[in-house]
mmCIF file of C-alpha atoms and ligand atoms in Angstrom:
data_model
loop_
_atom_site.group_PDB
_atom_site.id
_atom_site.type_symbol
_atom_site.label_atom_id
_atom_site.label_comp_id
_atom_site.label_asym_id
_atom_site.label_seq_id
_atom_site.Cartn_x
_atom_site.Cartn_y
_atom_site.Cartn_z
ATOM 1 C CA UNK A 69 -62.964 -36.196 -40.161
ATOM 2 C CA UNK A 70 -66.100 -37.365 -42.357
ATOM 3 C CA UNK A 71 -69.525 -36.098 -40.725
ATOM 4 C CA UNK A 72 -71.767 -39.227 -41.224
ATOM 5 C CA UNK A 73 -74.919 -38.802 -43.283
ATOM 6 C CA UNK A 74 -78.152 -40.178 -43.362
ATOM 7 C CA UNK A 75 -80.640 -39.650 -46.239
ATOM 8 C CA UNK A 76 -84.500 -40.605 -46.289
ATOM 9 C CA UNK A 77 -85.314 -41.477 -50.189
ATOM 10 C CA UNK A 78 -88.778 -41.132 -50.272
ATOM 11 C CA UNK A 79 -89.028 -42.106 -53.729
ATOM 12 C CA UNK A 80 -92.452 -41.210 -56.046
ATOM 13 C CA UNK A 81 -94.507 -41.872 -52.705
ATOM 14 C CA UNK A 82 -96.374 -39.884 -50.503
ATOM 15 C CA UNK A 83 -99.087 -37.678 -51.197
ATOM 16 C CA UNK A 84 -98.536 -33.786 -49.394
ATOM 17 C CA UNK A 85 -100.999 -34.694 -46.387
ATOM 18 C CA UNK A 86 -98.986 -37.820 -45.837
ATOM 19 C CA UNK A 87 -95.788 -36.189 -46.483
ATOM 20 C CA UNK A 88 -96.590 -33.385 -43.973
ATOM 21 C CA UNK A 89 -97.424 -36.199 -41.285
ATOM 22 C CA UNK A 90 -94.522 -37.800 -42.100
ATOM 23 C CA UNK A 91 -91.968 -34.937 -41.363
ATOM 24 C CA UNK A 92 -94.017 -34.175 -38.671
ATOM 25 C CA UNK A 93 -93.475 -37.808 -37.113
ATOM 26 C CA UNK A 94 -89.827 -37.325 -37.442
ATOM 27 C CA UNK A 95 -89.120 -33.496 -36.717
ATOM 28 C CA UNK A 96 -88.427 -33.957 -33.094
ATOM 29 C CA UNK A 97 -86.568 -37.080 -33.055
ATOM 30 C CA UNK A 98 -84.529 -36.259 -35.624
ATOM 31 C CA UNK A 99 -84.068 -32.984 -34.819
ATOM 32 C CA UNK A 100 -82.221 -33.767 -31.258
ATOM 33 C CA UNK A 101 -79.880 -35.891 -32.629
ATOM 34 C CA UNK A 102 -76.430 -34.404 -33.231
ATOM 35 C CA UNK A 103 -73.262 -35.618 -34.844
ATOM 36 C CA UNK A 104 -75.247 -37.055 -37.857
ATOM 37 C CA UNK A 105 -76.108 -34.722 -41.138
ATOM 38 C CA UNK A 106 -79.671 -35.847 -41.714
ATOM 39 C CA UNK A 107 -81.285 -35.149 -45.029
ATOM 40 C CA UNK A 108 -84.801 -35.797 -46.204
ATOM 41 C CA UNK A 109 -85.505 -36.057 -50.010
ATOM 42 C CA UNK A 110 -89.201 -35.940 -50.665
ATOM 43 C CA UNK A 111 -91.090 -35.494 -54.232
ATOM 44 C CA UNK A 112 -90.156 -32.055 -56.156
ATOM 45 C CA UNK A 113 -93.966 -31.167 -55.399
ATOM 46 C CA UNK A 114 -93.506 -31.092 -51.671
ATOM 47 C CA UNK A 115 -90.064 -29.664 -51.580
ATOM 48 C CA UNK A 116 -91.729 -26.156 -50.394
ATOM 49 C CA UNK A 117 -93.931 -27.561 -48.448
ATOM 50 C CA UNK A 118 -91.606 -29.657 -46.553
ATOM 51 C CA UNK A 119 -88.727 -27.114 -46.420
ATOM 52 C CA UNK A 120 -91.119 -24.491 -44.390
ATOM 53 C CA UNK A 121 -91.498 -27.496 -42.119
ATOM 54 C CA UNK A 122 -87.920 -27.943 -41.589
ATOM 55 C CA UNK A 123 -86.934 -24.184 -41.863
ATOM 56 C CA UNK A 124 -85.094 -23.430 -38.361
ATOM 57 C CA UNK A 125 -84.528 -26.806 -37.755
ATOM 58 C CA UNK A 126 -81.038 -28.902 -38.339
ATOM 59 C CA UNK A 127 -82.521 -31.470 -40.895
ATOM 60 C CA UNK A 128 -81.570 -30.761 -44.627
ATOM 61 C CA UNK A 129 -83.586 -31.299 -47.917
ATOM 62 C CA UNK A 130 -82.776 -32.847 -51.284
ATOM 63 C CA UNK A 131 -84.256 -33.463 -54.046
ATOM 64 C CA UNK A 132 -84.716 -36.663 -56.103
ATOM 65 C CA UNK A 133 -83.094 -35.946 -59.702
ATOM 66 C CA UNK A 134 -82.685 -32.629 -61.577
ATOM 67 C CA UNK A 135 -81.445 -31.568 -65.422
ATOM 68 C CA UNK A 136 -78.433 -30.374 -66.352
ATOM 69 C CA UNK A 137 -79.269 -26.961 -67.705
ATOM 70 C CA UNK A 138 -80.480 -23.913 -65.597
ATOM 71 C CA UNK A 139 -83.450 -23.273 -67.788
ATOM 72 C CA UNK A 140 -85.346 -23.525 -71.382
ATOM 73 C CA UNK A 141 -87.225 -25.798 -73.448
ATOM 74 C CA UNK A 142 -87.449 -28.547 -71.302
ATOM 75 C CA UNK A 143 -91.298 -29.579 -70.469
ATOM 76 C CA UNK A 144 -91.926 -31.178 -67.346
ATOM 77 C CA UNK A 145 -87.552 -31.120 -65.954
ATOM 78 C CA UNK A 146 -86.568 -29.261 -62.906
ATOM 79 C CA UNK A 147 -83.495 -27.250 -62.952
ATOM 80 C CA UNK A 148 -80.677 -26.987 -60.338
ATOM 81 C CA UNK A 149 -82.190 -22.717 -59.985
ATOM 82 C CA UNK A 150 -85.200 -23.984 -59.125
ATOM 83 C CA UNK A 151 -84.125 -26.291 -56.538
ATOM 84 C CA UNK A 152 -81.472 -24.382 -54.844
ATOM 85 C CA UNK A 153 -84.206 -22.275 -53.201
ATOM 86 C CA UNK A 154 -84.963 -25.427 -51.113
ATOM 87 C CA UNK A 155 -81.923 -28.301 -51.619
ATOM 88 C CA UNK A 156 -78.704 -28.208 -49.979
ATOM 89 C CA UNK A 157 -78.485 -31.720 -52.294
ATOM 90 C CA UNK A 158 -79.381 -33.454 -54.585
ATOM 91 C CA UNK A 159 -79.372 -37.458 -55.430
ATOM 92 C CA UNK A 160 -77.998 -38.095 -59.158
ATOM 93 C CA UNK A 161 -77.415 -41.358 -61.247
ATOM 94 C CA UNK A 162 -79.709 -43.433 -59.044
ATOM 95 C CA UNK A 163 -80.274 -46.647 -60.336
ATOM 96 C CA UNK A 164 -84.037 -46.728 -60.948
ATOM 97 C CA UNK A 165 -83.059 -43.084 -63.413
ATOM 98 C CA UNK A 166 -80.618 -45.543 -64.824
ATOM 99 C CA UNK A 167 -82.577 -47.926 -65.253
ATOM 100 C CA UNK A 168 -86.072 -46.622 -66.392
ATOM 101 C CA UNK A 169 -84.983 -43.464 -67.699
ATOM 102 C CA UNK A 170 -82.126 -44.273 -69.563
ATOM 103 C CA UNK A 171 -79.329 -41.895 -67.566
ATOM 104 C CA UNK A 172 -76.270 -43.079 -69.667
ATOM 105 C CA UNK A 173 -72.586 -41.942 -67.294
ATOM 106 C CA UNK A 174 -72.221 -38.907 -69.697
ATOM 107 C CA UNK A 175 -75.613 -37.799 -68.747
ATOM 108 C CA UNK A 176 -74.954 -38.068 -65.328
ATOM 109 C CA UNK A 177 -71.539 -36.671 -64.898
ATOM 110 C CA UNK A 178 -73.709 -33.189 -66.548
ATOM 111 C CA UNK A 179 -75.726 -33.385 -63.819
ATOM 112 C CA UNK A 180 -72.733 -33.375 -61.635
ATOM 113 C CA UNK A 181 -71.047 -30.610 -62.981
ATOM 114 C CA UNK A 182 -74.473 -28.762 -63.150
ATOM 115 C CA UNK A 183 -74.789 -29.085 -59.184
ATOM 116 C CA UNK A 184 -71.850 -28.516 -58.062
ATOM 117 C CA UNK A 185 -72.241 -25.445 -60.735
ATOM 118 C CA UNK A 186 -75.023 -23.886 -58.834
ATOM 119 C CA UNK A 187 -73.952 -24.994 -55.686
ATOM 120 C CA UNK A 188 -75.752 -27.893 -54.657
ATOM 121 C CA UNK A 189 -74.206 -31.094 -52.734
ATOM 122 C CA UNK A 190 -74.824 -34.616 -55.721
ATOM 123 C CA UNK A 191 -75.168 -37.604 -54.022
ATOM 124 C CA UNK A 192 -74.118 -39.857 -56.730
ATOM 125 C CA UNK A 193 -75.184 -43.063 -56.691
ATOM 126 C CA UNK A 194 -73.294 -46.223 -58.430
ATOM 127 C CA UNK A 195 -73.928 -49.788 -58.077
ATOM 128 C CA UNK A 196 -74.202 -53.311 -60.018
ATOM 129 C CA UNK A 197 -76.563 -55.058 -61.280
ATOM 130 C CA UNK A 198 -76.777 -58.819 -59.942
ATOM 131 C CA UNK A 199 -75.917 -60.833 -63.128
ATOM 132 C CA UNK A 200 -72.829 -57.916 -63.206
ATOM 133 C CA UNK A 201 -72.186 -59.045 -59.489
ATOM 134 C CA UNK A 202 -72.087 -62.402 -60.514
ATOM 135 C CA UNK A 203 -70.214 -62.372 -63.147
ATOM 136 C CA UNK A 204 -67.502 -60.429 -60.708
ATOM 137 C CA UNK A 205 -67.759 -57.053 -62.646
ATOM 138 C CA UNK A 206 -68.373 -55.259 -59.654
ATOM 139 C CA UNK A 207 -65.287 -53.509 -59.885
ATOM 140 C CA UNK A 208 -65.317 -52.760 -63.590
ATOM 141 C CA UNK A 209 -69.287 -51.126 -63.279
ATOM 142 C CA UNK A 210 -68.010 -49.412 -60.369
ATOM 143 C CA UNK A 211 -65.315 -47.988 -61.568
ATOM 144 C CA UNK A 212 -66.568 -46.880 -64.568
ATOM 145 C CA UNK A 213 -69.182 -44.686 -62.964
ATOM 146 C CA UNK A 214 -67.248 -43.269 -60.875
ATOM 147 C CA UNK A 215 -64.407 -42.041 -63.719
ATOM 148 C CA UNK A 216 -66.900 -40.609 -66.038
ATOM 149 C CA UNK A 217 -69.600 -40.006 -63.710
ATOM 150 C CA UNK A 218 -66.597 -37.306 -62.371
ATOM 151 C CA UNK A 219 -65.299 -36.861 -65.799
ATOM 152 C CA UNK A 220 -63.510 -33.091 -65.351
ATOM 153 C CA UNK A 221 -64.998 -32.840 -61.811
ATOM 154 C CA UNK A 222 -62.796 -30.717 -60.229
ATOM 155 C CA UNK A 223 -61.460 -33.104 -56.350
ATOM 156 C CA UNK A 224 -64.412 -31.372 -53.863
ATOM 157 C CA UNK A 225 -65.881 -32.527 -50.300
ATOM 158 C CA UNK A 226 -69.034 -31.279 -51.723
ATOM 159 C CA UNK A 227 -69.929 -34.718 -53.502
ATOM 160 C CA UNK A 228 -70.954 -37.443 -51.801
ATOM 161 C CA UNK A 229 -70.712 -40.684 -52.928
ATOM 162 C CA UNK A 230 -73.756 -43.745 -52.163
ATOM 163 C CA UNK A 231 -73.043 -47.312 -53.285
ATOM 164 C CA UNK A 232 -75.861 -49.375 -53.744
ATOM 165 C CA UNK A 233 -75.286 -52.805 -55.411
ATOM 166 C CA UNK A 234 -79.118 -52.795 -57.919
ATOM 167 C CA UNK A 235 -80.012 -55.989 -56.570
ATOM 168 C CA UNK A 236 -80.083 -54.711 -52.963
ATOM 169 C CA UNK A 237 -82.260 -52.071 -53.688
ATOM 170 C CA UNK A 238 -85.861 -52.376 -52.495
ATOM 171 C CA UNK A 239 -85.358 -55.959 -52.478
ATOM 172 C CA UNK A 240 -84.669 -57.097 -48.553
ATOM 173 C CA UNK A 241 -81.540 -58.192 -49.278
ATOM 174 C CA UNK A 242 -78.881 -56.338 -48.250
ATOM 175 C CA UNK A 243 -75.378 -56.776 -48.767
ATOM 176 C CA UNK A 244 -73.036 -57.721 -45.648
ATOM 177 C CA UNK A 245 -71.431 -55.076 -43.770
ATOM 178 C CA UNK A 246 -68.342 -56.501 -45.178
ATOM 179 C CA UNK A 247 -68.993 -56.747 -48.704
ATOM 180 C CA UNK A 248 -70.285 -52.931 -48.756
ATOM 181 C CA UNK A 249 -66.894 -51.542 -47.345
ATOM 182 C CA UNK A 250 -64.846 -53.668 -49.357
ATOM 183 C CA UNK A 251 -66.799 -51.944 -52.657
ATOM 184 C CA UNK A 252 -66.769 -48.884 -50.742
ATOM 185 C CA UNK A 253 -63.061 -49.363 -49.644
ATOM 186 C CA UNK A 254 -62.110 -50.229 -53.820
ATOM 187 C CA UNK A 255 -64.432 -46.890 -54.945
ATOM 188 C CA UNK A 256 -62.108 -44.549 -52.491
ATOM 189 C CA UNK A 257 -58.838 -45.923 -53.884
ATOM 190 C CA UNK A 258 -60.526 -44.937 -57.553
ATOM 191 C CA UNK A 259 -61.613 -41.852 -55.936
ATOM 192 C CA UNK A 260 -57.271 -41.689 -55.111
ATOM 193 C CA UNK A 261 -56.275 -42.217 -58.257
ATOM 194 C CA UNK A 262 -58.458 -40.131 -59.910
ATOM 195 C CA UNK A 263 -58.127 -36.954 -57.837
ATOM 196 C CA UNK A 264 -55.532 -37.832 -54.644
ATOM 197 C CA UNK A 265 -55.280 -39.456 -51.639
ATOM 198 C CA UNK A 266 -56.414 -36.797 -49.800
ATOM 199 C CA UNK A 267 -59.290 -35.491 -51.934
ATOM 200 C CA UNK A 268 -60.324 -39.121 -51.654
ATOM 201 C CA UNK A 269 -60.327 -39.528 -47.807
ATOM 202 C CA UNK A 270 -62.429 -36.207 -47.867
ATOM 203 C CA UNK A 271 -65.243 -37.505 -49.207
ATOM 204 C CA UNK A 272 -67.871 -39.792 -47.488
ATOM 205 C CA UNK A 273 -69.129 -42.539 -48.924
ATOM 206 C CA UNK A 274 -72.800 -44.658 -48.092
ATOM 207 C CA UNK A 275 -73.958 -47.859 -48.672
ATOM 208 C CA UNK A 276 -77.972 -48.026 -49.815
ATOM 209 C CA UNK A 277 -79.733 -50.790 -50.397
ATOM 210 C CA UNK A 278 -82.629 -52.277 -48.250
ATOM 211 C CA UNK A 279 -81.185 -50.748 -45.212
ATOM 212 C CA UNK A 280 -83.496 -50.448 -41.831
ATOM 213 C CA UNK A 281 -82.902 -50.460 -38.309
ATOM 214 C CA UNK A 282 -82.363 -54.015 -37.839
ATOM 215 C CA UNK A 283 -78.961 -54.090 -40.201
ATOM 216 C CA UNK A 284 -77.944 -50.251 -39.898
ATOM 217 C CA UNK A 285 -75.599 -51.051 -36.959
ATOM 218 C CA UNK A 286 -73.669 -54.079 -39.414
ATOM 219 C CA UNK A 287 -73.098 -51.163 -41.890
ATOM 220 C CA UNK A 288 -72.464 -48.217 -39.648
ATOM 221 C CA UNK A 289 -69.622 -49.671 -37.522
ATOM 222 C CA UNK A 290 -67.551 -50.130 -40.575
ATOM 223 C CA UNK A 291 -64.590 -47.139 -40.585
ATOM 224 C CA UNK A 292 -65.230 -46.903 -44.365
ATOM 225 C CA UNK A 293 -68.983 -46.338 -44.361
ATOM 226 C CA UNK A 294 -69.980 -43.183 -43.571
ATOM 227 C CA UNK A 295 -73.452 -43.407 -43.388
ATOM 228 C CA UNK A 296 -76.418 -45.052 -45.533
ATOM 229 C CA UNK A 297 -79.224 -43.876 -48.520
ATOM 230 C CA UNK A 298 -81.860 -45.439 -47.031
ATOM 231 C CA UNK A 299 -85.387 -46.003 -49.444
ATOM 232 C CA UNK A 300 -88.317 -48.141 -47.564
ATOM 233 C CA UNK A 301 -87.395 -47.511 -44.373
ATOM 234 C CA UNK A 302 -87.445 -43.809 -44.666
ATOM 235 C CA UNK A 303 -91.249 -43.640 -44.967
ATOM 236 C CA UNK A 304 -91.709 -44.835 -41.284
ATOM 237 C CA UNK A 305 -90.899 -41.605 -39.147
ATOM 238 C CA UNK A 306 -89.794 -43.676 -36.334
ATOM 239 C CA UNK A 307 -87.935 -46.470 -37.904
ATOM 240 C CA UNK A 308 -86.339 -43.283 -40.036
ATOM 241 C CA UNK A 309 -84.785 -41.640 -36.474
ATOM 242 C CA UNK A 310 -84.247 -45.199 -34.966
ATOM 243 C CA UNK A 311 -81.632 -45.292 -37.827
ATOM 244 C CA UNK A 312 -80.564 -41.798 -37.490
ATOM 245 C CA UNK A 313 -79.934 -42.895 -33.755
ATOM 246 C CA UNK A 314 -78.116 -45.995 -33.816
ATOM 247 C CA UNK A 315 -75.736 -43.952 -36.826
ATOM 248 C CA UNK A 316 -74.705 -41.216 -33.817
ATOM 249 C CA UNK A 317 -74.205 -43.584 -31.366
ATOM 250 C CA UNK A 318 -71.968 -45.928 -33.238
ATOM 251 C CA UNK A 319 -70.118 -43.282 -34.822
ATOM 252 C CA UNK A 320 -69.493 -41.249 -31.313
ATOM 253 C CA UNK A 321 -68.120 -44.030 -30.283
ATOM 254 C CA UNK A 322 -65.980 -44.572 -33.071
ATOM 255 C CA UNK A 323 -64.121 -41.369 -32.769
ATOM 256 C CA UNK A 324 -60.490 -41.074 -30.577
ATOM 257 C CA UNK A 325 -61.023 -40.225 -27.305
ATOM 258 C CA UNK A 326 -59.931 -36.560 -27.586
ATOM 259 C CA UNK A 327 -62.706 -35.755 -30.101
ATOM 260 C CA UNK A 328 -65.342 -37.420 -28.362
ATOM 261 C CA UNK A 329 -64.714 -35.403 -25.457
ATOM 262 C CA UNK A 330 -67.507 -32.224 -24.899
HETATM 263 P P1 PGA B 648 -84.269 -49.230 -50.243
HETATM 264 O O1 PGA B 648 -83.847 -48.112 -51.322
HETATM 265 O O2 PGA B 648 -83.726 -48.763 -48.912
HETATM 266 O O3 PGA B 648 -85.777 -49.240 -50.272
HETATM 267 O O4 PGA B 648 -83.657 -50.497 -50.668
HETATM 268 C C1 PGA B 648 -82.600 -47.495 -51.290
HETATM 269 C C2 PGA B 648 -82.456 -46.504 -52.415
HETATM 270 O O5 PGA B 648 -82.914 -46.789 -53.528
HETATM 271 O O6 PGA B 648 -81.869 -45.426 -52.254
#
């Protein structure tokens, strides 16, 4: 049984007064809603800030990136001992570090093995570009991500896995429900091969990209999708829980009738 998961990306946004607000917004809401691990990544800066906020409550934090070592000579990077103090997990290989920061598969699978290292949950993110897309490379990108992205990764439940095709991101244009779990459905079976079919069925897999409360349900009520990384949408507290809300529901429902059951 895969515990869906939904995680606010708040990106480089926010400054602490409106980050405070914004937790603030959400605390209650999201707080009451069971069934659903829900996980708020904010800026490094407010991580403290943010976690005494959230402190006896059943919302998690995360942070946004980290580096591979524990400490040293590295002005300006954030190691996995810092954020441990305040992260159950943390989001690696997201496309915009890709993309602006140059986050090569080898970098990323360090990060990996760094986090799981020091005990912190990666969210690793993979995804296409659009000419890649169209081209039909999905599967190729994909796959290579994931094999050395987990590179000597030992099979663990503590990864989780968030597809999000590039050109989805930020963008308004999601992908169909359909298209996302047939990706998602094709990075599982490479998840199989790689580890087993066990390991593989373990782990839960999102879809991200340009999700909001008006397409969550289209995602959601695929069996393969086990919850979204959600960007944009994550900055409005009540458009965040709507999500959170509509992700329990459809998922209780979902489940065989004995487990549903109080
Ligand atoms: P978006 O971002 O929801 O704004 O498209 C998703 C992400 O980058 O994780």
């Amino acid at each position: 049984m895969r515990i869906p998961l939904i995680a606010g990306n708040w990106k480089m946004n926010t400054t602490v007064k409106e980050a405070v607000k914004l937790v603030r917004d959400m605390l209650d809401g999201l707080d009451r809603i069971e069934g659903v691990e829900k996980v708020l990544c904010p800026p490094f800066v407010f991580l403290a800030e943010i976690g005494g906020i959230l402190k006896s409550s059943s919302i998690k934090l995360c942070a946004q990136n980290m580096h591979f070592t524990t400490k040293g000579a590295y002005t300006g990077e954030i190691s996995p001992l810092m954020l441990k103090e305040w992260c159950e997990f943390v989001i690696l290989g997201h496309s915009e570090r890709r993309r602006y920061f140059g986050e090569s598969d080898e970098i990323v699978n360090k990060k990996i093995t760094a986090a799981l290292e020091n005990r912190l949950k990666p969210i690793m993110c993979v995804g296409e570009k659009l000419e890649e897309n169209e081209a039909g490379r999905t599967e190729e990108i994909i796959g290579r991500q994931i094999n050395q992205g987990l590179n000597n990764v030992q099979p663990t439940r503590n990864i989780v896995i968030a597809y999000e095709p590039v050109w989805a991101i930020g963008t308004g244009k999601a992908a169909s429900g359909q298209q996302a779990a047939a990706t998602i459905k094709f990075i599982r079976n490479t998840l199989a091969k790689l580890w087993s079919e066990d390991a593989a069925q373990d782990l839960r897999i999102l879809y991200g990209g340009s999700v909001t409360s008006n397409n969550v349900a289209e995602f959601i009520s695929q069996s393969e999708i086990d919850g979204a990384l959600v960007g944009g949408a994550s900055l409005r507290a009540e458009e965040f829980v709507n999500i959170v809300n509509q992700t329990a529901a459809i998922k209780e429902r979902s489940l065989p009738a004995e487990q549903s059951k109080p």
